[in-house]
mmCIF file of C-alpha atoms and ligand atoms in Angstrom:
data_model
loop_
_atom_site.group_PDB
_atom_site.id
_atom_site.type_symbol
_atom_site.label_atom_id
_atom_site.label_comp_id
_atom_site.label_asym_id
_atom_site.label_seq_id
_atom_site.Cartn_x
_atom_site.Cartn_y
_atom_site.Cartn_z
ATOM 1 C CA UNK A 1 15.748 7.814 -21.358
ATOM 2 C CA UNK A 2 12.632 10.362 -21.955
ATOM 3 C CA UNK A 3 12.314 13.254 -19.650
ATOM 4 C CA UNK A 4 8.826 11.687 -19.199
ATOM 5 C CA UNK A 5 8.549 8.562 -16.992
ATOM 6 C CA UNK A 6 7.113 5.277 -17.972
ATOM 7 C CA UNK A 7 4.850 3.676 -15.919
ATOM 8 C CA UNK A 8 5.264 3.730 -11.974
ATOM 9 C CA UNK A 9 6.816 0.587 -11.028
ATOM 10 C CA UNK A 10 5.810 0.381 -7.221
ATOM 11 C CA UNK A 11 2.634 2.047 -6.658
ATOM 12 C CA UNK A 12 1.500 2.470 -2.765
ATOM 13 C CA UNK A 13 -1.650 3.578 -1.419
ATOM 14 C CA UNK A 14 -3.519 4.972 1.544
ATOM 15 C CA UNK A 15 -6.693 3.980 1.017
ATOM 16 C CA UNK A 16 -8.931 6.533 3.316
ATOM 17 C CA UNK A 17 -12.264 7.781 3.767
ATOM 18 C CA UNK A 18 -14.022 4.474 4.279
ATOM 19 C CA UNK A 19 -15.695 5.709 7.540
ATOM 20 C CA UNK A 20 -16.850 9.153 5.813
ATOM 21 C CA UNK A 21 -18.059 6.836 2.861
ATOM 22 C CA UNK A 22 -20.516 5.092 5.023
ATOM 23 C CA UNK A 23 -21.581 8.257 7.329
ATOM 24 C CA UNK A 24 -22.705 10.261 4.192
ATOM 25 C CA UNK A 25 -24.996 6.976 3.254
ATOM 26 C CA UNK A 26 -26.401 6.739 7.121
ATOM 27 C CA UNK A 27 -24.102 3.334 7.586
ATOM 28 C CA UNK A 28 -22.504 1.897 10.215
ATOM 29 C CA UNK A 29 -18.764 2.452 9.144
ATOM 30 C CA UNK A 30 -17.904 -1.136 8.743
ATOM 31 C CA UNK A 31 -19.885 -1.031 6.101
ATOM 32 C CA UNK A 32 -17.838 1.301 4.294
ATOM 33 C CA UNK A 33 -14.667 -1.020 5.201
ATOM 34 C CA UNK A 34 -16.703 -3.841 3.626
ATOM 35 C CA UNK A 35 -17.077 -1.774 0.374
ATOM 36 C CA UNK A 36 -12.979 -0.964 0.819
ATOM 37 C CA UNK A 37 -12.462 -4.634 0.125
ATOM 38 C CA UNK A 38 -14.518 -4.507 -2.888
ATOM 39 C CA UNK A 39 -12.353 -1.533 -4.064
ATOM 40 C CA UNK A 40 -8.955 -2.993 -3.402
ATOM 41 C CA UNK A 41 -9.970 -6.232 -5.099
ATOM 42 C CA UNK A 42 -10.658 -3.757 -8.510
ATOM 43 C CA UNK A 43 -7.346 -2.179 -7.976
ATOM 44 C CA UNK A 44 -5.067 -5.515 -7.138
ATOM 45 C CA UNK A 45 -6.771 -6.901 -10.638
ATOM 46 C CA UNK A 46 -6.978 -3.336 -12.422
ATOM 47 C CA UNK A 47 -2.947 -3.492 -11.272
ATOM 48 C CA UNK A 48 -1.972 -6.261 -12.663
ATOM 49 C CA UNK A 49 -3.731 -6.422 -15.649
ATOM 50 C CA UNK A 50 -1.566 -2.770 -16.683
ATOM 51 C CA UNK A 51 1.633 -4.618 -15.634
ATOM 52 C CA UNK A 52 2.758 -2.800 -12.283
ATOM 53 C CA UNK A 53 5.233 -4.648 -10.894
ATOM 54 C CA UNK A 54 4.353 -4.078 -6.904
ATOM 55 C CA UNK A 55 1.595 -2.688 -4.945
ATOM 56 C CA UNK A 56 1.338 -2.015 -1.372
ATOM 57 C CA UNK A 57 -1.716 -0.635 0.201
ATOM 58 C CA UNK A 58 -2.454 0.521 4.086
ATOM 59 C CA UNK A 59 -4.580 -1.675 5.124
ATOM 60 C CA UNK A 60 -3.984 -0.891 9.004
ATOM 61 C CA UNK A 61 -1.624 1.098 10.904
ATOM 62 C CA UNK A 62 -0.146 1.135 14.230
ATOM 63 C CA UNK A 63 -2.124 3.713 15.413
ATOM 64 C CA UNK A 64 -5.914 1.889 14.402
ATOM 65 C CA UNK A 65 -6.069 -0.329 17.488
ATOM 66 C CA UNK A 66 -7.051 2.915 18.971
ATOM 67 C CA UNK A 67 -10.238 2.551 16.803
ATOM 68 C CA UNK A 68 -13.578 1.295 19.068
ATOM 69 C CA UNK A 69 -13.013 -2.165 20.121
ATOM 70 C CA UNK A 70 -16.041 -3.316 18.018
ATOM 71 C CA UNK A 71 -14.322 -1.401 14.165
ATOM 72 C CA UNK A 72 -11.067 -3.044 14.711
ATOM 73 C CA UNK A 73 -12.140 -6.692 14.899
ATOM 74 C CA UNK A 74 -14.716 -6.209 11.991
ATOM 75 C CA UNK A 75 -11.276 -5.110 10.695
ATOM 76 C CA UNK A 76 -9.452 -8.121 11.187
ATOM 77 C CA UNK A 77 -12.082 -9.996 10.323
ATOM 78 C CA UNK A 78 -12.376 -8.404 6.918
ATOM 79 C CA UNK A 79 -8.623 -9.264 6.806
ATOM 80 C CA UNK A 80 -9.309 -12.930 7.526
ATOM 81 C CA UNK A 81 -12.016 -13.808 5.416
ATOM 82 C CA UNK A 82 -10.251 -11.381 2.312
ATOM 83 C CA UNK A 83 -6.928 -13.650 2.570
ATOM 84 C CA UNK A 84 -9.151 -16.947 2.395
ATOM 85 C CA UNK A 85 -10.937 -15.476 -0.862
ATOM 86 C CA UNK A 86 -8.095 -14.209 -2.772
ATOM 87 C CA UNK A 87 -5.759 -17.196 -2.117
ATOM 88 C CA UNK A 88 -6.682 -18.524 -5.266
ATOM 89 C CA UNK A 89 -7.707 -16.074 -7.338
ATOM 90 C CA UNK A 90 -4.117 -14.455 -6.225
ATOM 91 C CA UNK A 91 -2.256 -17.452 -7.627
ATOM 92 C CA UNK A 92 -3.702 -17.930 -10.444
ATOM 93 C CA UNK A 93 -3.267 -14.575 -11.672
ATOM 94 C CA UNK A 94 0.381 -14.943 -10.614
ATOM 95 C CA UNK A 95 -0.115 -12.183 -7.622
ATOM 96 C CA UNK A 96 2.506 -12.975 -5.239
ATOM 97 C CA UNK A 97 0.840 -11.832 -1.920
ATOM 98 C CA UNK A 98 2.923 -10.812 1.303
ATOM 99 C CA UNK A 99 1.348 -8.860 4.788
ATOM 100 C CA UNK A 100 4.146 -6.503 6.034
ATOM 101 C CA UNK A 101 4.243 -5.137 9.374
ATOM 102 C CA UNK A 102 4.684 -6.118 13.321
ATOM 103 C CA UNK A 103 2.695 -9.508 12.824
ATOM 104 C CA UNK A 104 3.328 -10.463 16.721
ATOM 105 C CA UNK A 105 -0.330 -8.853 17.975
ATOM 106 C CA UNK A 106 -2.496 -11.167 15.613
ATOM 107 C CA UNK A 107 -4.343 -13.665 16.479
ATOM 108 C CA UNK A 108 -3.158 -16.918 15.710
ATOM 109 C CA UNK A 109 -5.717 -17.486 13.241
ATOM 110 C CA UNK A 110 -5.303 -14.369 11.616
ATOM 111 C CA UNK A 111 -1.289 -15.082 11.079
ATOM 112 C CA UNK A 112 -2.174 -18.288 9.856
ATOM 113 C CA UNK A 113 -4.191 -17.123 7.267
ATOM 114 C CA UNK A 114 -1.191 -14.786 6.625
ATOM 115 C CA UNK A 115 1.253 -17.932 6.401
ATOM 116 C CA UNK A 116 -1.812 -20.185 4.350
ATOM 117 C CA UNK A 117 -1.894 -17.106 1.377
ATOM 118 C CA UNK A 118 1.737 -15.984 1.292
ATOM 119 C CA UNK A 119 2.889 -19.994 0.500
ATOM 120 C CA UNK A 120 -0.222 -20.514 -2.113
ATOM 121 C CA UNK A 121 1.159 -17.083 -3.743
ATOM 122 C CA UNK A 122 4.928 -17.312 -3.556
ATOM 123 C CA UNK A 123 5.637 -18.126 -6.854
ATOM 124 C CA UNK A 124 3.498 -15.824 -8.422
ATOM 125 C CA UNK A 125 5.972 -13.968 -10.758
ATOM 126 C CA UNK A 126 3.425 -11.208 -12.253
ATOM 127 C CA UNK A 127 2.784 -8.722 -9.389
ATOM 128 C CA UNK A 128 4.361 -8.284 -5.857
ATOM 129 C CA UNK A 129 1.172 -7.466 -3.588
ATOM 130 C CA UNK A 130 1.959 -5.853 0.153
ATOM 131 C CA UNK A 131 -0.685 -5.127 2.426
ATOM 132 C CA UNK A 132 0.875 -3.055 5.412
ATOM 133 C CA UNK A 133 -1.041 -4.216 8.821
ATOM 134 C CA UNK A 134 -0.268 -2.948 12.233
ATOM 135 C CA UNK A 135 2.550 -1.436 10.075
ATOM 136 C CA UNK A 136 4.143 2.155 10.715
ATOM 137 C CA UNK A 137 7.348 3.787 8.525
ATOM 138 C CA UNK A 138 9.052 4.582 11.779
ATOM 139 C CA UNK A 139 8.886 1.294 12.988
ATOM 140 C CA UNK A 140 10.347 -0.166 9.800
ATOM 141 C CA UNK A 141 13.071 1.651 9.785
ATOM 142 C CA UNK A 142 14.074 1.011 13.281
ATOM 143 C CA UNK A 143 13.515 -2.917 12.699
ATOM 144 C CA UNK A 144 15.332 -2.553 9.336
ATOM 145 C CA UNK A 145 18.380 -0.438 11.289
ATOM 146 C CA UNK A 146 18.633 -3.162 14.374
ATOM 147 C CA UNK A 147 18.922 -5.919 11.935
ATOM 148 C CA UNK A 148 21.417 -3.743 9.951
ATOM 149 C CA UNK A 149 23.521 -3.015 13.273
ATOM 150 C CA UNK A 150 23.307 -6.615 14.641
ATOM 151 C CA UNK A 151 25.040 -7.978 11.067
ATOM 152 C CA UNK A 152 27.352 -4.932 11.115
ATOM 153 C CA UNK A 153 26.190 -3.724 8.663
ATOM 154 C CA UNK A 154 25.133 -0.184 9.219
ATOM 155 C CA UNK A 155 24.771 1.869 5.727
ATOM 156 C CA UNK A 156 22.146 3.076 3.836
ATOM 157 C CA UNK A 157 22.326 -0.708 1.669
ATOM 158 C CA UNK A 158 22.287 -2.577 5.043
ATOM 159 C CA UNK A 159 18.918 -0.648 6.201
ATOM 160 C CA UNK A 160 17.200 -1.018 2.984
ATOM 161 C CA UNK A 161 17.549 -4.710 2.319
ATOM 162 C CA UNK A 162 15.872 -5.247 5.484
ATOM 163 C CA UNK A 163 12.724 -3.062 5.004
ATOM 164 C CA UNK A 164 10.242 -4.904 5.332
ATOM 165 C CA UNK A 165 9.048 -4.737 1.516
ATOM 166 C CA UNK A 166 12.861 -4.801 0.548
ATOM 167 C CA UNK A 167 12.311 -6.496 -2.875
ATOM 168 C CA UNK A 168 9.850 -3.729 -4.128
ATOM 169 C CA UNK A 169 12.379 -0.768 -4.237
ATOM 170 C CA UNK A 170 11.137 2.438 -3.580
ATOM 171 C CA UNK A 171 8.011 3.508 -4.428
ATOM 172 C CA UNK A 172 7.432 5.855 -7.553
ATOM 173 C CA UNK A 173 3.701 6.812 -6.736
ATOM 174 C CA UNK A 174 2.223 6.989 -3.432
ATOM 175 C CA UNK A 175 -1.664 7.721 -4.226
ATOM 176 C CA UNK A 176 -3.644 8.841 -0.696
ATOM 177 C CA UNK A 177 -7.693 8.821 -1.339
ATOM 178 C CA UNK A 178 -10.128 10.796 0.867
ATOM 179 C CA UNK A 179 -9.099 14.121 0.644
ATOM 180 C CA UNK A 180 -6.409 14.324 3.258
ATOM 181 C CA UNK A 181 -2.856 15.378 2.544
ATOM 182 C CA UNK A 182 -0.440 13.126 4.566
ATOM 183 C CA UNK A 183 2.036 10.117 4.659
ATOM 184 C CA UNK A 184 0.793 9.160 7.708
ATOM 185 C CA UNK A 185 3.990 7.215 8.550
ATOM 186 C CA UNK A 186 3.619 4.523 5.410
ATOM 187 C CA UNK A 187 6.757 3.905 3.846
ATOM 188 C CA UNK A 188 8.657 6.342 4.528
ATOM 189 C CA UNK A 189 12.200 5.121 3.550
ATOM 190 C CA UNK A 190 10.856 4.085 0.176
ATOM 191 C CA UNK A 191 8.766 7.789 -0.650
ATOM 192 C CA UNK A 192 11.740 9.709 -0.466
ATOM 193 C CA UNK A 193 11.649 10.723 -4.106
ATOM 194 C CA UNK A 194 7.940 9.205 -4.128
ATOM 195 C CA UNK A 195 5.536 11.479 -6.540
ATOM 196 C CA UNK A 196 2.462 12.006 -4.180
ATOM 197 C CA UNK A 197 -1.069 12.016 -5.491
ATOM 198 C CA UNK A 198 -3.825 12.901 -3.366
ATOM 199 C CA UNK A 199 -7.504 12.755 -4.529
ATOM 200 C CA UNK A 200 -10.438 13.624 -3.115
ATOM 201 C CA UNK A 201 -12.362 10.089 -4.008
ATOM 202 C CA UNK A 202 -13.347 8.339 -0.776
ATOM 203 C CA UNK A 203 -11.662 4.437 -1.459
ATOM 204 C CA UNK A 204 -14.940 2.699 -1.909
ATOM 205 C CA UNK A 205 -15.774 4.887 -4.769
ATOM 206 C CA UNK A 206 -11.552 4.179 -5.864
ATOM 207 C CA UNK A 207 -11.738 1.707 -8.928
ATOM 208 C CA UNK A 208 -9.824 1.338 -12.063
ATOM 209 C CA UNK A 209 -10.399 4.505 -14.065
ATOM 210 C CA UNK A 210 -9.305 6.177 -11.009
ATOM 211 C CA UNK A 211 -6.044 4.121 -10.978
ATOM 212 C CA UNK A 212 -5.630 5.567 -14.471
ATOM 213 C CA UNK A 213 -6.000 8.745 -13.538
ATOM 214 C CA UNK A 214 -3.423 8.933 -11.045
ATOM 215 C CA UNK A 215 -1.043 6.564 -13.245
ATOM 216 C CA UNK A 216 -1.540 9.215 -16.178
ATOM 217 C CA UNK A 217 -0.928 11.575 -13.642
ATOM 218 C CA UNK A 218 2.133 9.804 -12.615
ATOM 219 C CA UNK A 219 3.336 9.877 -16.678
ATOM 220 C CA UNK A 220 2.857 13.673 -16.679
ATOM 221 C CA UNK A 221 5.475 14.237 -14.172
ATOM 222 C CA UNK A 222 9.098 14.846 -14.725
ATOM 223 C CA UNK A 223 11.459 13.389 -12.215
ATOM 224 C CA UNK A 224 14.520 15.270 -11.271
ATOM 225 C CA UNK A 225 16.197 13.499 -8.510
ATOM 226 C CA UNK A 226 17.999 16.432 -7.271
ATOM 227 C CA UNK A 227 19.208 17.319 -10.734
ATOM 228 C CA UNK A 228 17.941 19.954 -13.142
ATOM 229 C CA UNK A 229 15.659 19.848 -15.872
ATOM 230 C CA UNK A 230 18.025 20.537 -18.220
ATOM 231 C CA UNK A 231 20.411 17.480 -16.590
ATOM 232 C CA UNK A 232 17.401 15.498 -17.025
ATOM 233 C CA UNK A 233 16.165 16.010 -20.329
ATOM 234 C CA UNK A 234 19.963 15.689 -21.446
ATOM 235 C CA UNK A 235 20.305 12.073 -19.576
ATOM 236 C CA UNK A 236 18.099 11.198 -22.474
HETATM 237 C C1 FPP B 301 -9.511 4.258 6.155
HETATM 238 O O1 FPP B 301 -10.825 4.687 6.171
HETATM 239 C C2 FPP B 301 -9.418 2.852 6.015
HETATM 240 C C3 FPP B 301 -8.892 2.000 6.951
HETATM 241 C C4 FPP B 301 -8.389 2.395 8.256
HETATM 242 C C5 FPP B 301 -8.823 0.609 6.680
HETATM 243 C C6 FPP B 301 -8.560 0.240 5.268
HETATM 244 C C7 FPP B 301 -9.218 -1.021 5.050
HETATM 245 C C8 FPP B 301 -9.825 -1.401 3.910
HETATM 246 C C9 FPP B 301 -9.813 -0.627 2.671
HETATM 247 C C10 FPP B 301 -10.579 -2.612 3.842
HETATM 248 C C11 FPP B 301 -9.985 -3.691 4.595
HETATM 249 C C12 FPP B 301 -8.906 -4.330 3.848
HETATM 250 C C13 FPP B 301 -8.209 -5.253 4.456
HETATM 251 C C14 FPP B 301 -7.129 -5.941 3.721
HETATM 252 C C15 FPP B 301 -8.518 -5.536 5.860
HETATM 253 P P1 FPP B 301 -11.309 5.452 7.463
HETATM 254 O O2 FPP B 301 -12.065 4.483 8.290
HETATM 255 O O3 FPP B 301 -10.150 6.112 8.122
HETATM 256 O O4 FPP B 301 -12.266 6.495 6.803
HETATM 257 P P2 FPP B 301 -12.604 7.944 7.353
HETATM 258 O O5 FPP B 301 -11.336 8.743 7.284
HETATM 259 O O6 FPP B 301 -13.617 8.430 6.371
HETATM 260 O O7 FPP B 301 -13.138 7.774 8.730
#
């Protein structure tokens, strides 16, 4: 093994400053969302196409409903018509596609759309995509942990094979654009040893030279684990 890592193998990202996007351009902020959906779908390709092996943005988190009434179901919409657009383009590219988070306050058109995009994907093989919705860390965890408890199974394994993303493992690089310096309760279980990248790029502007730059980033970086350089270097 080389002290230097290879490429990240689950990237996650917290994809911010849509609304800030759109204020400095005098637009109303779903605009800048609308331009977010343009940037993920560079970054899901861009992704793929440099062999990642699973992405998960934050697409929406438990604490957005509090967002004005109006935001949150352009929102959704977004959401909607975005699953109904990528379906194929997903499959064919091998993307398997899966929503994580507390699915039960969608609309039952919206979690159809969920079901309709996660069967035409399933057997994509190239890419695991997540896209967290009403998600939270927190609330993962505690899902994760009841399951755990109610198969008696209550150890670290037990919790983690019932995260939500529990096929993805934990996440190597957790990229947050839009200047802010936060986890903001995404995965938390899986950023544990996470290497955090935080740029000041506002997500519509995000595309894949940016990607590089926080994967090169990512390359640059030694990873102890708890041990010490010199343990590391000598794992090698
Ligand atoms: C943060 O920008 C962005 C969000 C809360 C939503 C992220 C959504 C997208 C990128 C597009 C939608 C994608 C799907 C799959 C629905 P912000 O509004 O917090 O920006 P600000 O911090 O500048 O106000």
């Amino acid at each position: 093994m080389s002290k230097k890592p290879a490429l990240p193998r689950h990237i996650a990202i917290i994809m911010d400053g849509n609304g800030r996007w759109a204020k400095s351009r005098f637009m109303p902020r779903v605009e800048g969302h609308r331009k977010g959906v343009l940037a993920l779908e560079r970054v899901v390709k861009h992704a793929a196409e440099r062999g990642i092996a699973a992405l998960t943005v934050f697409a929406f988190s438990s604490e957005n409903w509090r967002r004005p009434a109006a935001e949150v179901t352009a929102l959704m919409k977004l959401f909607a018509a975005g699953l109904d657009r990528w379906e194929q383009p997903l499959a064919d590219a091998g993307v398997r596609l899966r929503v994580i988070g507390d699915r039960t306050a969608f609309s039952e058109t919206l979690n159809a759309a969920i079901d309709r995009t996660e069967a035409a994907t399933a057997a994509g093989r190239s890419m695991q995509f997540n896209i967290a919705a009403n998600y939270g860390g927190r609330w993962d965890m505690l899902q994760a942990a009841q399951a755990a408890a109610a198969a008696g199974e209550l150890t670290l394994e037990g919790i983690e094979k019932r995260l939500c993303a529990r096929d993805d493992g934990p996440v190597d690089l957790m990229i947050r654009t839009g200047g802010e310096r936060r986890i903001s309760n995404f995965l938390l279980w899986q950023a544990a040893y996470s290497e955090l990248y935080f740029t000041d790029t506002l997500w519509p502007d995000f595309d894949g030279a940016s990607l590089d730059d926080a994967i090169d980033w990512y390359v640059g970086r030694e990873r102890r684990f708890g041990m010490t350089s010199e343990q590391v270097t000598s794992i090698g």
